[in-house]
Amino acid sequence: MTGTGGEEMGVQAARSRALAVLRVRSRALAVALLPAAAAVILVAGGATGHLTGGVWDALRWVVSGLALLVLAAAAAVALVVARARPAVTPTVTVDEASAPDLYGMVRDLADRLDVPAPSAIALTPDCDSWLEDRTHPAHGRPPPAPEPDGATLPDGPAPRRGDAAPVLVIGSPFLWWMRVGELRAVLAPVVAGTGPSAHPDIAAARRFIRGLDAAAAVVSAGGRRGPLSRAAHGGLGRVVRLLLRGCRVHAAEMERGVAWAAAERAQAVDYGVRIVAQEQVGLAYAGWDRLLTRVALPAWRMGRWPARLDVGVVAALTELSRRDRLAEGFASRLGERPACDLLEEPGAMDEAVSLLAARLFHGGPSGASPDWSPVGWDDYPEEVVDRTWRTDAARLHRVLDALGVRRAAGHTAPGTGGPTLARVLDHLTTPADEAPPGALPTPDPAAAPGAAPTPDPAAAQDPVTVPGAAPTRAHAAEPAEPVWRAEPPGSAEPAGGDGSVTRTGSPADAAPHRPPAPAYGDHDIHSGHLATHPHVTQPDAAHLEADLPGGDSDDPPGHRRATPAAPAAAPATPAAVDEADDDDLAGTTARGAALAAGLSAQLAREEAEASVTGAGAPDAPPAAAAPTAGPAPDPALWDDRALPLLPLQPPRTGREILTAHVTAMVCCAAMDTAGAVPGLDWLDGPSLLFDGVRAADLAPSVLTLVETGDPGPLRTWMTELGIRPEKPVRLV
């Protein structure tokens, strides 16, 4: 059913479910008051002479005491629910003075839909848009309702929080990629959700659900001391979880009804444009994911954050449109007016959102510093790509030194002790007469001058150990364990509803603890917070090849986001070895497994040091920078203890780490001996360029060396390009 009838049915369905949620609250209150009512009856009966005697007197005292305890517990639960701070998505607030055209478009859209206009507009670094209620006292004073002529109310008493409209949160990639008409069409169902949000029953039900959700988060937080505190929190947690279970189905159906009503109301506005705009939503999501995982993540690891991520997503999507025949014709849209023109200073807003993205997805500091500075796209190849490769190559040689591998290869000139690619190739090459997989290779006793001391042959039966690193296995059948990292507190998903009204974006954004919402009409409805992205997949061989500079995969990867990870404080022990990584390293050689274990331990140690200092990577460039001016993420919405909220990828396996380091060494040798230069591919990230052309076929050759110990394909590839592996390379 469409039109007014369908909208009315959606509102009625939402209201009936809201009343069901409120009935759960009323029943809980009735249960809390039941002992008090019984005590009142007993006391009144004794006062009137009807219930007298020793038994009734004892019963009066027992019931009165129980009533006091129950009332005290109920008051404590109500106090925690009322004072707990509901979760709010970190955003960058857009003031009306900095985007009058955007506010005007949203208000005009609200007028056409005959719904209240949102109280404010904010940007989030994600491909999604939704309404968010920020009327809780912990979220600050609600913005005043605008006058019809656009003027704001003078300073005075704050308006009632229940009367404040929700905040419209817009995904920043939409503003830079979409045209003005497309953005308007996408926002129409979202803005239409302010109508049902103003209904008193729906608003009250949402406040109750958000309070329970926030109370559950308080209970699940650590730091409680003493058995009494733990017992109190345990009882509170059981009560809150019981109420949430009773409201779960009703709350989900209420939000579904609200989304239904909003979608039906929005069908009268820009219906035809919305069909095309939804295609742009999916395209923007794919390009944004590729930009974050392939381009931004390497920079964040180096202590640099790209200051124009939204500009980069336009370049990435334009490149995707050029490569993918399914996206033909999308690039022609660039001649129309982009939605970012609705902002007065799009560059400053892009920089603020880019810094927010670095904090959300990587956990970086809140402002620029010598170890956390912005980087422009023109400087990205030199400041990020080149430095990343040389840092990885230096780490590779440090681990080889710790393993006792000689610096000079057998066929090099005497006295050549510098870091060379030949050293890596010779170490990973499986000799023809190598013993069966059961013992690690013994280093050549004839080490070059200045090399690490050769270990005692008697120690060859023991696991090879990098100083301060996790012990490695001595057999290829028992590869070294990965350094997995623990999940920090605050990363768990909320236990209840979030009060979101309507979200537009990729279907992959639906939260797992809510039933999937169907598409009503032409608009996909999604519920859930930005902080719930459950899609975690281990990269397969195709993804691994696409991550290498020589990979040519043009298909956007799946949305790979993992649980927040913190560097391990201590090396992993053999008892804690992950079976999945054991299987991963079982496909490599014995030398490769030992080297991968050393690299994993070295990376874990460096990340632990970086987390202690609170800066970027340990080798971040010492470029001083002033704090970012202009718009900034809302400080009242931050909880630094839970950063990063949305890490982009799960921890890398030992095979992936080893492959990345060998690739970095090959790229360094190509730059220093064959005239190659670092480059930036908008979809695949760091790339190696020869005469302006991206090098191909590097990924399969490196994988062959790592997995089988056969350097033939890689040596052939280097010979064709004139790369000399025996020449020393410059490291960081």
XYZ file of C-alpha atoms in Angstrom:
732
model
C 0.000 0.000 0.000
C 1.332 3.442 -0.908
C 0.397 7.045 -0.315
C -1.392 8.400 2.727
C -2.950 5.062 3.612
C 0.398 3.295 3.798
C 1.899 6.142 5.802
C -1.000 6.106 8.253
C -0.670 2.364 8.704
C 3.043 2.745 9.397
C 2.414 5.400 12.038
C -0.308 3.325 13.678
C 1.923 0.249 13.728
C 4.756 2.262 15.270
C 2.450 3.804 17.873
C 1.003 0.433 18.881
C 4.496 -0.966 19.351
C 5.503 2.133 21.306
C 2.573 1.562 23.636
C 3.716 -2.034 24.071
C 7.157 -0.773 25.131
C 5.566 1.644 27.580
C 3.456 -1.196 28.979
C 6.653 -3.061 29.795
C 7.792 -0.003 31.726
C 4.427 0.220 33.510
C 4.546 -3.461 34.459
C 8.035 -3.059 35.887
C 6.812 -0.120 37.932
C 3.805 -2.126 39.105
C 6.018 -5.006 40.219
C 8.197 -2.561 42.164
C 5.143 -1.034 43.877
C 3.416 -4.335 44.664
C 5.234 -4.990 48.005
C 4.585 -1.387 49.031
C 0.887 -1.802 48.280
C 0.756 -4.977 50.349
C 2.516 -3.198 53.207
C -0.001 -0.345 53.042
C -2.888 -2.833 53.256
C -1.376 -4.564 56.275
C -0.646 -1.306 58.056
C -4.136 0.021 57.321
C -5.682 -3.254 58.542
C -3.775 -3.037 61.810
C -4.731 0.595 62.319
C -8.430 -0.172 61.805
C -8.363 -3.251 64.060
C -9.103 -5.774 61.354
C -5.699 -7.446 61.014
C -4.479 -7.856 64.582
C -2.483 -10.454 66.396
C 1.108 -11.617 66.592
C 1.154 -13.248 63.173
C -0.179 -10.154 61.454
C 2.252 -7.911 63.321
C 5.208 -10.051 62.227
C 3.906 -10.171 58.673
C 3.501 -6.387 58.712
C 7.152 -5.897 59.668
C 8.416 -8.407 57.106
C 6.363 -7.015 54.229
C 7.197 -3.408 55.159
C 10.905 -4.177 55.197
C 10.665 -5.996 51.873
C 8.742 -3.062 50.411
C 11.454 -0.632 51.487
C 14.162 -2.812 49.950
C 12.264 -3.187 46.674
C 11.525 0.542 46.503
C 15.179 1.352 47.166
C 16.302 -1.078 44.446
C 13.732 0.303 42.010
C 14.839 3.853 42.754
C 18.462 2.869 42.161
C 17.606 1.266 38.836
C 15.539 4.269 37.784
C 18.353 6.636 38.792
C 20.937 4.708 36.779
C 18.649 4.537 33.744
C 17.885 8.263 33.966
C 21.501 9.383 34.478
C 23.217 6.959 32.086
C 24.449 8.663 28.959
C 23.005 7.182 25.768
C 25.440 6.347 23.002
C 25.835 9.053 20.370
C 27.728 8.807 17.117
C 30.808 11.080 16.980
C 30.189 13.693 14.305
C 31.261 17.117 13.085
C 28.505 19.662 13.641
C 27.710 21.903 10.689
C 26.745 25.388 11.859
C 24.104 27.185 9.887
C 26.490 30.060 9.216
C 28.912 27.655 7.500
C 26.220 25.961 5.357
C 23.168 28.209 4.844
C 22.316 26.582 1.523
C 22.369 23.100 3.054
C 20.106 24.177 5.913
C 17.827 25.892 3.432
C 17.548 22.754 1.313
C 16.735 20.597 4.357
C 14.111 23.035 5.630
C 12.522 23.291 2.217
C 12.443 19.502 2.072
C 10.788 19.378 5.514
C 8.184 21.927 4.390
C 7.334 19.868 1.326
C 7.015 16.761 3.466
C 5.011 18.673 6.094
C 7.231 17.505 8.970
C 9.329 19.377 11.553
C 12.775 20.381 10.333
C 15.799 18.756 12.038
C 17.263 20.817 14.851
C 20.801 20.652 13.463
C 22.967 19.015 10.794
C 26.130 17.012 11.417
C 28.568 15.075 9.232
C 29.908 11.598 9.809
C 32.727 9.828 7.920
C 30.545 6.999 6.691
C 28.206 6.289 3.789
C 24.982 6.568 5.717
C 22.433 9.154 6.856
C 20.026 9.048 9.767
C 18.239 11.027 12.482
C 19.706 10.995 15.965
C 18.073 12.145 19.182
C 20.441 14.222 21.301
C 18.009 15.542 23.862
C 19.667 13.834 26.830
C 21.118 16.344 29.337
C 24.596 14.834 28.892
C 24.572 15.894 25.247
C 24.445 19.593 26.033
C 21.820 22.238 25.507
C 19.496 21.447 22.609
C 19.651 23.883 19.701
C 16.805 26.398 19.625
C 14.040 25.903 17.101
C 14.461 28.297 14.147
C 11.974 31.030 13.407
C 10.140 30.909 10.086
C 12.383 33.627 8.656
C 15.515 31.687 9.608
C 16.404 33.797 12.669
C 17.281 32.051 15.885
C 15.790 32.656 19.296
C 17.639 35.069 21.601
C 19.553 33.767 24.580
C 17.270 32.692 27.374
C 15.948 29.617 29.112
C 16.687 26.443 27.234
C 13.703 24.903 25.463
C 12.257 21.674 26.736
C 14.303 18.719 25.576
C 11.279 16.713 24.611
C 10.366 19.402 22.084
C 13.753 19.467 20.310
C 13.795 17.809 16.908
C 16.441 15.159 16.194
C 19.745 15.963 14.520
C 20.198 15.068 10.855
C 23.477 13.163 10.398
C 24.749 13.013 6.795
C 27.566 10.846 5.488
C 30.296 13.158 4.225
C 31.067 11.027 1.109
C 27.534 11.775 -0.082
C 28.200 15.518 -0.053
C 31.319 15.246 -2.205
C 30.203 12.539 -4.625
C 26.501 13.196 -5.073
C 24.913 16.030 -6.955
C 22.545 18.427 -5.158
C 19.422 16.783 -6.565
C 20.642 13.298 -5.668
C 21.433 14.321 -2.095
C 18.008 15.855 -1.757
C 16.366 12.652 -2.965
C 18.415 10.486 -0.598
C 17.673 12.698 2.409
C 13.923 12.855 1.753
C 13.024 9.580 3.584
C 15.372 10.518 6.432
C 13.913 13.981 6.966
C 10.422 12.504 6.732
C 11.210 10.535 9.886
C 11.004 13.688 12.012
C 7.208 13.473 11.751
C 6.750 10.154 13.595
C 9.573 11.150 15.963
C 7.426 13.989 17.286
C 4.677 11.602 18.430
C 4.658 11.607 22.269
C 4.276 7.835 22.646
C 7.058 7.030 20.173
C 9.364 9.621 21.744
C 8.709 8.268 25.254
C 9.328 4.679 24.145
C 12.592 5.677 22.510
C 13.772 7.516 25.608
C 13.039 4.421 27.692
C 14.920 2.130 25.313
C 17.899 4.480 25.131
C 18.012 4.694 28.911
C 18.043 0.910 29.248
C 20.693 0.659 26.567
C 22.893 3.202 28.345
C 22.359 1.486 31.697
C 23.412 -1.838 30.180
C 26.615 -0.174 28.972
C 27.273 1.172 32.475
C 26.801 -2.278 33.955
C 29.092 -3.939 31.407
C 31.893 -1.401 31.998
C 34.776 -2.582 34.138
C 36.504 -0.878 37.038
C 34.179 -1.984 39.847
C 35.797 -2.680 43.177
C 34.594 -4.675 46.097
C 32.077 -7.498 46.367
C 29.232 -5.129 47.315
C 29.697 -3.031 44.176
C 29.908 -6.133 41.991
C 26.757 -7.562 43.553
C 24.864 -4.293 43.043
C 25.931 -4.034 39.420
C 25.099 -7.684 38.872
C 21.563 -7.200 40.147
C 21.155 -4.023 38.115
C 22.400 -5.805 35.015
C 19.893 -8.632 35.422
C 17.008 -6.189 35.771
C 18.093 -4.113 32.770
C 18.617 -7.159 30.569
C 15.224 -8.519 31.568
C 13.554 -5.233 30.565
C 15.501 -5.100 27.301
C 14.439 -8.619 26.402
C 10.847 -7.660 27.033
C 11.137 -4.571 24.788
C 13.359 -5.955 22.038
C 10.742 -7.162 19.589
C 8.423 -4.220 20.163
C 11.244 -1.692 19.740
C 12.388 -3.268 16.479
C 8.854 -3.293 15.092
C 8.343 0.297 16.228
C 11.398 1.449 14.282
C 10.232 -0.594 11.319
C 6.886 1.153 11.404
C 8.542 4.577 11.656
C 10.713 3.759 8.646
C 7.680 2.530 6.760
C 5.784 5.747 7.416
C 8.787 7.905 6.487
C 9.381 6.058 3.223
C 5.721 6.313 2.258
C 5.632 10.037 2.950
C 8.851 10.648 0.976
C 7.593 8.934 -2.185
C 5.922 12.154 -3.252
C 9.256 14.011 -3.366
C 11.855 13.372 -6.104
C 10.721 9.797 -6.644
C 12.443 9.335 -9.999
C 15.727 10.909 -8.901
C 15.840 8.680 -5.827
C 16.161 5.538 -7.920
C 19.316 6.907 -9.562
C 20.568 8.284 -6.248
C 20.392 4.865 -4.617
C 22.807 3.580 -7.249
C 25.191 6.352 -6.219
C 24.867 5.269 -2.584
C 26.219 1.815 -3.397
C 28.974 3.207 -5.599
C 30.025 5.715 -2.956
C 30.126 2.952 -0.359
C 32.447 0.804 -2.478
C 34.825 3.665 -3.269
C 34.872 4.904 0.310
C 35.748 1.460 1.631
C 38.580 1.076 -0.879
C 39.913 4.539 -0.051
C 39.980 3.853 3.681
C 41.458 0.354 3.608
C 43.934 0.804 0.743
C 44.917 4.495 0.928
C 44.154 6.001 4.322
C 45.166 3.051 6.505
C 48.845 2.980 5.368
C 49.085 6.709 6.098
C 47.539 6.363 9.542
C 50.017 3.633 10.405
C 52.833 6.038 9.537
C 51.497 8.788 11.773
C 50.038 10.830 8.901
C 46.375 11.459 8.161
C 45.138 12.463 4.692
C 43.471 15.835 5.150
C 41.165 15.546 2.112
C 39.548 12.126 2.316
C 36.308 13.268 0.718
C 38.194 14.737 -2.225
C 39.987 11.434 -2.490
C 36.743 9.487 -2.603
C 35.690 11.507 -5.652
C 38.952 10.581 -7.368
C 38.565 6.938 -6.320
C 34.999 6.730 -7.591
C 35.944 8.443 -10.840
C 38.685 5.849 -11.318
C 36.250 3.072 -10.446
C 33.812 4.436 -13.003
C 36.556 4.403 -15.608
C 37.606 0.801 -14.890
C 34.250 -0.829 -14.241
C 32.042 -1.128 -17.295
C 29.014 -1.362 -14.977
C 29.696 2.207 -13.899
C 29.844 3.690 -17.379
C 28.219 7.097 -17.559
C 28.669 7.945 -13.881
C 31.658 10.158 -14.589
C 29.482 12.384 -16.776
C 27.651 13.467 -13.622
C 30.708 15.425 -12.555
C 29.563 18.306 -14.719
C 26.560 18.894 -12.435
C 26.741 20.887 -9.216
C 28.192 18.780 -6.391
C 26.446 18.786 -3.047
C 29.603 20.042 -1.300
C 28.899 23.438 -2.900
C 26.188 23.792 -0.270
C 28.997 24.334 2.264
C 30.701 27.699 2.613
C 34.140 26.165 3.324
C 34.158 22.582 2.029
C 37.928 22.280 2.465
C 37.839 23.026 6.202
C 34.886 20.691 6.674
C 36.664 17.942 4.736
C 39.718 18.301 6.962
C 37.629 18.042 10.141
C 35.822 14.941 8.861
C 39.129 13.396 7.773
C 40.542 13.828 11.279
C 37.360 12.314 12.712
C 37.715 9.329 10.367
C 41.286 8.788 11.569
C 40.066 8.717 15.159
C 37.125 6.423 14.469
C 38.897 3.908 12.260
C 42.445 4.071 13.617
C 42.320 5.719 17.050
C 44.599 8.646 16.245
C 45.023 11.748 18.425
C 42.425 14.493 18.435
C 44.657 17.080 16.742
C 47.790 17.575 14.691
C 51.173 17.116 16.380
C 54.779 16.411 15.329
C 53.976 12.686 15.308
C 50.467 13.038 13.862
C 50.398 15.505 10.993
C 48.195 15.907 7.902
C 49.419 14.952 4.460
C 48.200 16.169 1.081
C 47.535 13.929 -1.861
C 50.464 15.411 -3.816
C 52.869 14.463 -1.013
C 51.346 11.057 -0.344
C 53.704 8.963 -2.552
C 56.841 10.453 -1.022
C 55.663 10.920 2.575
C 53.675 7.706 2.963
C 54.373 5.146 0.234
C 58.163 5.532 0.081
C 58.530 5.788 3.838
C 56.269 2.789 4.478
C 58.252 0.562 2.137
C 61.600 1.590 3.564
C 60.369 1.190 7.137
C 59.112 -2.329 6.398
C 62.363 -3.198 4.628
C 64.369 -1.972 7.616
C 62.246 -4.070 9.955
C 62.765 -7.101 7.733
C 66.540 -6.767 7.915
C 66.492 -6.223 11.684
C 64.654 -9.504 12.114
C 67.080 -11.239 9.758
C 69.940 -9.912 11.893
C 68.262 -11.291 15.002
C 67.867 -14.668 13.281
C 71.582 -14.735 12.534
C 71.277 -14.518 8.743
C 74.462 -13.247 7.117
C 74.288 -9.881 5.390
C 76.377 -10.719 2.327
C 75.058 -13.309 -0.114
C 77.410 -15.933 -1.420
C 77.756 -14.434 -4.926
C 78.296 -10.813 -3.883
C 81.593 -9.013 -3.676
C 83.528 -9.166 -0.390
C 82.794 -6.336 2.001
C 79.247 -5.819 0.772
C 77.451 -5.676 4.095
C 74.580 -3.331 3.317
C 70.928 -4.357 3.266
C 70.269 -6.060 -0.051
C 67.341 -7.808 -1.644
C 69.636 -10.740 -2.471
C 69.983 -11.435 1.245
C 66.225 -11.825 1.568
C 65.919 -13.958 -1.568
C 68.727 -16.277 -0.542
C 67.279 -16.738 2.922
C 63.763 -17.555 1.701
C 64.947 -19.779 -1.154
C 64.494 -23.474 -0.435
C 67.747 -25.306 -1.311
C 67.467 -28.392 -3.452
C 69.165 -30.543 -0.808
C 67.247 -29.071 2.134
C 66.253 -31.521 4.821
C 62.584 -32.490 5.132
C 60.373 -29.938 6.856
C 61.293 -30.521 10.453
C 64.250 -28.303 11.231
C 64.934 -24.670 10.656
C 67.771 -23.737 8.280
C 71.112 -23.246 9.952
C 72.765 -19.907 9.121
C 76.041 -19.987 7.218
C 78.914 -19.700 9.712
C 80.823 -17.432 7.337
C 78.998 -14.240 8.211
C 80.078 -10.933 6.714
C 81.956 -8.391 8.835
C 79.559 -6.462 11.024
C 76.819 -9.065 10.766
C 74.995 -10.469 13.742
C 76.901 -13.226 15.581
C 76.205 -16.727 14.360
C 74.134 -18.706 16.860
C 75.518 -21.824 18.458
C 74.756 -24.904 16.323
C 73.599 -26.653 19.451
C 70.835 -24.099 19.750
C 69.462 -24.988 16.314
C 67.162 -27.506 17.932
C 65.515 -24.763 19.990
C 63.015 -22.272 18.649
C 64.588 -19.248 16.993
C 63.810 -16.231 19.121
C 63.961 -12.547 18.291
C 65.108 -10.573 21.360
C 61.983 -9.602 23.240
C 59.750 -11.383 20.750
C 57.459 -14.337 20.921
C 59.239 -17.706 20.662
C 58.901 -19.376 17.283
C 58.434 -23.025 16.456
C 61.270 -25.192 15.268
C 59.242 -27.156 12.743
C 57.411 -26.180 9.614
C 54.517 -28.348 10.694
C 54.241 -26.162 13.816
C 54.556 -22.622 12.502
C 54.992 -19.627 14.722
C 52.003 -18.188 16.467
C 50.516 -14.852 15.485
C 50.388 -11.927 17.855
C 46.667 -11.458 18.235
C 45.417 -8.479 20.162
C 42.777 -8.161 22.786
C 39.548 -6.279 22.429
C 39.567 -3.090 24.506
C 36.753 -2.202 26.846
C 33.876 -0.315 25.385
C 33.920 -2.054 22.043
C 30.953 -4.326 22.695
C 27.740 -3.690 20.885
C 24.941 -1.997 22.817
C 22.382 -4.312 24.249
C 19.322 -2.445 23.198
C 17.865 -0.051 20.638
C 19.501 3.206 19.757
C 16.546 5.332 18.820
C 17.619 5.862 15.253
C 14.766 6.788 12.937
C 15.810 6.148 9.382
C 19.158 5.389 7.774
C 20.119 5.335 4.128
C 23.221 3.552 2.985
C 24.630 0.193 2.099
C 22.677 -2.854 3.233
C 25.903 -4.066 4.849
C 25.378 -1.496 7.599
C 22.481 -3.322 9.251
C 23.363 -4.192 12.845
C 23.374 -7.906 13.691
C 21.341 -7.593 16.881
C 18.349 -6.121 15.045
C 16.115 -7.895 12.550
C 16.878 -6.868 8.966
C 14.605 -4.091 7.810
C 13.027 -4.584 4.384
C 13.047 -2.026 1.626
C 9.848 -0.062 1.432
C 9.128 1.293 -2.004
C 12.384 2.407 -3.531
C 14.229 3.237 -0.337
C 16.323 0.907 1.810
C 15.659 1.399 5.479
C 18.430 0.601 7.953
C 18.575 0.820 11.713
C 21.586 0.835 13.976
C 24.446 2.977 15.112
C 27.613 3.789 13.243
C 29.488 1.859 15.906
C 28.026 -1.524 14.899
C 29.745 -2.846 11.792
C 30.036 -6.597 12.228
C 31.420 -7.499 8.836
C 34.785 -9.108 9.547
C 36.323 -11.324 6.894
C 39.775 -12.765 6.623
C 41.502 -11.630 3.405
C 41.878 -14.425 0.920
C 44.531 -14.763 -1.763
C 42.672 -12.475 -4.165
C 42.434 -9.736 -1.559
C 46.064 -10.242 -0.633
C 47.184 -9.821 -4.224
C 45.071 -6.706 -4.619
C 46.748 -5.203 -1.548
C 50.204 -5.508 -3.113
C 51.612 -2.782 -5.363
C 51.550 -5.136 -8.333
C 47.974 -6.294 -7.872
C 45.533 -5.439 -10.616
C 42.230 -6.308 -9.017
C 39.674 -3.607 -9.714
C 36.709 -5.105 -7.914
C 35.878 -3.365 -4.641
C 36.496 -5.604 -1.654
C 33.913 -6.605 0.883
C 33.403 -4.348 3.837
C 36.109 -5.626 6.164
C 35.941 -4.213 9.646
C 37.018 -5.900 12.784
C 36.712 -5.559 16.485
C 38.919 -2.871 18.017
C 42.389 -4.222 18.624
C 44.999 -3.085 21.106
C 48.667 -4.091 20.878
C 49.542 -7.021 23.064
C 51.390 -6.088 26.229
C 53.318 -9.361 26.294
C 54.423 -11.822 23.623
C 52.097 -14.673 22.854
C 52.923 -18.091 24.234
C 52.761 -21.378 22.325
C 49.670 -22.330 24.335
C 47.837 -19.326 22.893
C 48.594 -20.070 19.256
C 45.646 -19.464 16.959
C 44.850 -22.513 14.854
C 43.818 -20.429 11.857
C 47.230 -18.763 11.673
C 48.919 -22.120 12.203
C 47.174 -23.335 9.074
C 48.134 -20.132 7.281
C 51.862 -20.516 8.013
C 51.750 -24.268 7.364
C 51.619 -23.416 3.658
C 54.984 -21.619 3.814
C 58.525 -22.898 4.168
C 60.296 -23.401 7.488
C 62.416 -20.305 6.918
C 59.380 -18.282 5.946
C 57.475 -19.380 9.054
C 60.366 -18.369 11.330
C 60.764 -15.008 9.595
C 57.013 -14.343 9.736
C 56.991 -15.073 13.467
C 59.842 -12.658 14.062
C 58.164 -9.931 12.026
C 54.857 -10.427 13.852
C 56.553 -10.131 17.225
C 58.509 -7.055 16.136
C 55.343 -5.356 14.866
C 53.497 -6.143 18.098
C 56.326 -4.659 20.134
C 56.393 -1.475 18.056
C 52.620 -1.077 18.260
C 52.744 -1.539 22.029
C 55.363 1.199 22.288
C 53.292 3.474 20.054
C 50.174 2.924 22.180
C 52.127 3.876 25.309
C 53.430 7.100 23.809
C 49.998 7.937 22.361
C 51.485 9.035 19.044
C 51.391 7.590 15.571
C 53.855 4.996 14.375
C 57.271 4.917 16.110
C 58.927 6.078 12.914
C 56.493 8.900 12.159
C 58.115 11.870 10.414
C 58.993 14.771 12.703
C 56.900 17.299 10.843
C 55.548 19.923 13.195
C 52.053 21.083 12.516
C 49.687 23.501 14.140
C 46.396 22.306 15.578
C 43.655 22.002 13.037
C 41.592 25.149 12.741
C 37.982 25.461 11.742
C 35.328 22.803 12.380
C 36.223 20.000 14.741
C 34.563 16.826 16.035
C 32.114 17.435 18.855
C 34.179 16.987 22.065
C 31.117 16.164 24.177
C 30.515 13.027 22.111
C 33.945 11.464 22.560
C 34.967 8.558 24.718
C 38.693 8.195 24.134
C 38.794 4.921 26.054
C 36.896 3.139 23.270
C 39.031 4.253 20.314
C 39.234 3.085 17.628
C 35.532 2.385 17.338
C 35.679 0.838 13.865
C 39.048 -0.679 12.936
C 39.119 -1.325 9.217
C 40.701 -4.765 9.092
C 41.348 -7.728 11.366
C 44.924 -8.318 12.519
C 47.118 -9.504 9.669
C 48.269 -13.109 9.608
C 51.908 -14.078 9.597
C 51.837 -14.878 5.879
C 50.357 -11.465 5.062
C 52.962 -9.672 7.176
C 55.828 -11.566 5.571
C 54.458 -10.995 2.060
C 54.057 -7.261 2.699
C 57.624 -6.924 3.981
C 59.161 -8.851 1.101
C 57.143 -6.739 -1.339
C 58.380 -3.579 0.360
C 61.981 -4.767 -0.012
C 61.463 -5.475 -3.705
C 59.981 -2.001 -4.199
C 62.920 -0.379 -2.401
C 65.360 -2.227 -4.649
C 63.366 -1.163 -7.710
C 63.449 2.488 -6.651
C 67.175 2.503 -5.803
C 68.507 0.418 -8.701
C 66.010 0.645 -11.572
C 64.627 4.188 -11.370
C 61.131 3.250 -10.212
C 59.116 5.736 -8.185
C 56.374 5.335 -5.564
C 52.853 6.106 -6.692
C 49.278 6.250 -5.476
C 46.470 4.223 -6.968
C 43.117 5.535 -5.789
C 41.625 2.060 -5.535
C 44.576 -0.145 -4.611
C 46.706 2.268 -2.600
C 50.537 2.300 -2.783
C 51.853 1.296 -6.192
C 55.208 0.997 -7.955
C 55.614 3.020 -11.150
C 58.058 2.506 -14.014
C 58.039 5.473 -16.409
C 54.615 6.439 -15.090
C 53.146 2.970 -15.661
C 52.106 0.784 -12.765
C 54.191 -2.361 -12.374
C 52.253 -5.569 -12.800
C 52.757 -9.241 -11.898
C 54.668 -8.513 -8.699
C 52.129 -10.033 -6.312
C 52.110 -13.589 -7.768
C 55.912 -13.699 -7.847
C 56.229 -12.659 -4.204
C 53.594 -15.169 -3.144
C 55.451 -17.942 -4.958
C 58.644 -17.081 -3.072
C 56.907 -16.920 0.307
C 54.807 -20.046 -0.115
C 57.164 -22.402 -1.944
C 60.622 -20.885 -1.554
C 61.005 -20.606 -5.344
C 62.603 -17.265 -6.350
C 62.493 -18.024 -10.081
C 59.398 -15.982 -11.074
C 60.506 -13.021 -8.956
C 64.060 -13.043 -10.353
C 62.667 -13.201 -13.886
C 60.387 -10.255 -13.147
C 63.292 -8.234 -11.725
C 65.565 -9.075 -14.647
C 63.008 -7.811 -17.150
C 62.803 -4.484 -15.317
C 66.505 -4.131 -14.625
C 66.336 -4.469 -10.836
C 69.646 -5.490 -9.249
C 69.055 -7.410 -6.017
C 72.748 -7.438 -5.016
C 72.907 -3.647 -4.647
C 72.366 -2.174 -1.138
C 69.201 -0.134 -0.674
C 68.465 2.923 1.449
C 66.396 2.223 4.534
C 64.700 4.440 7.098
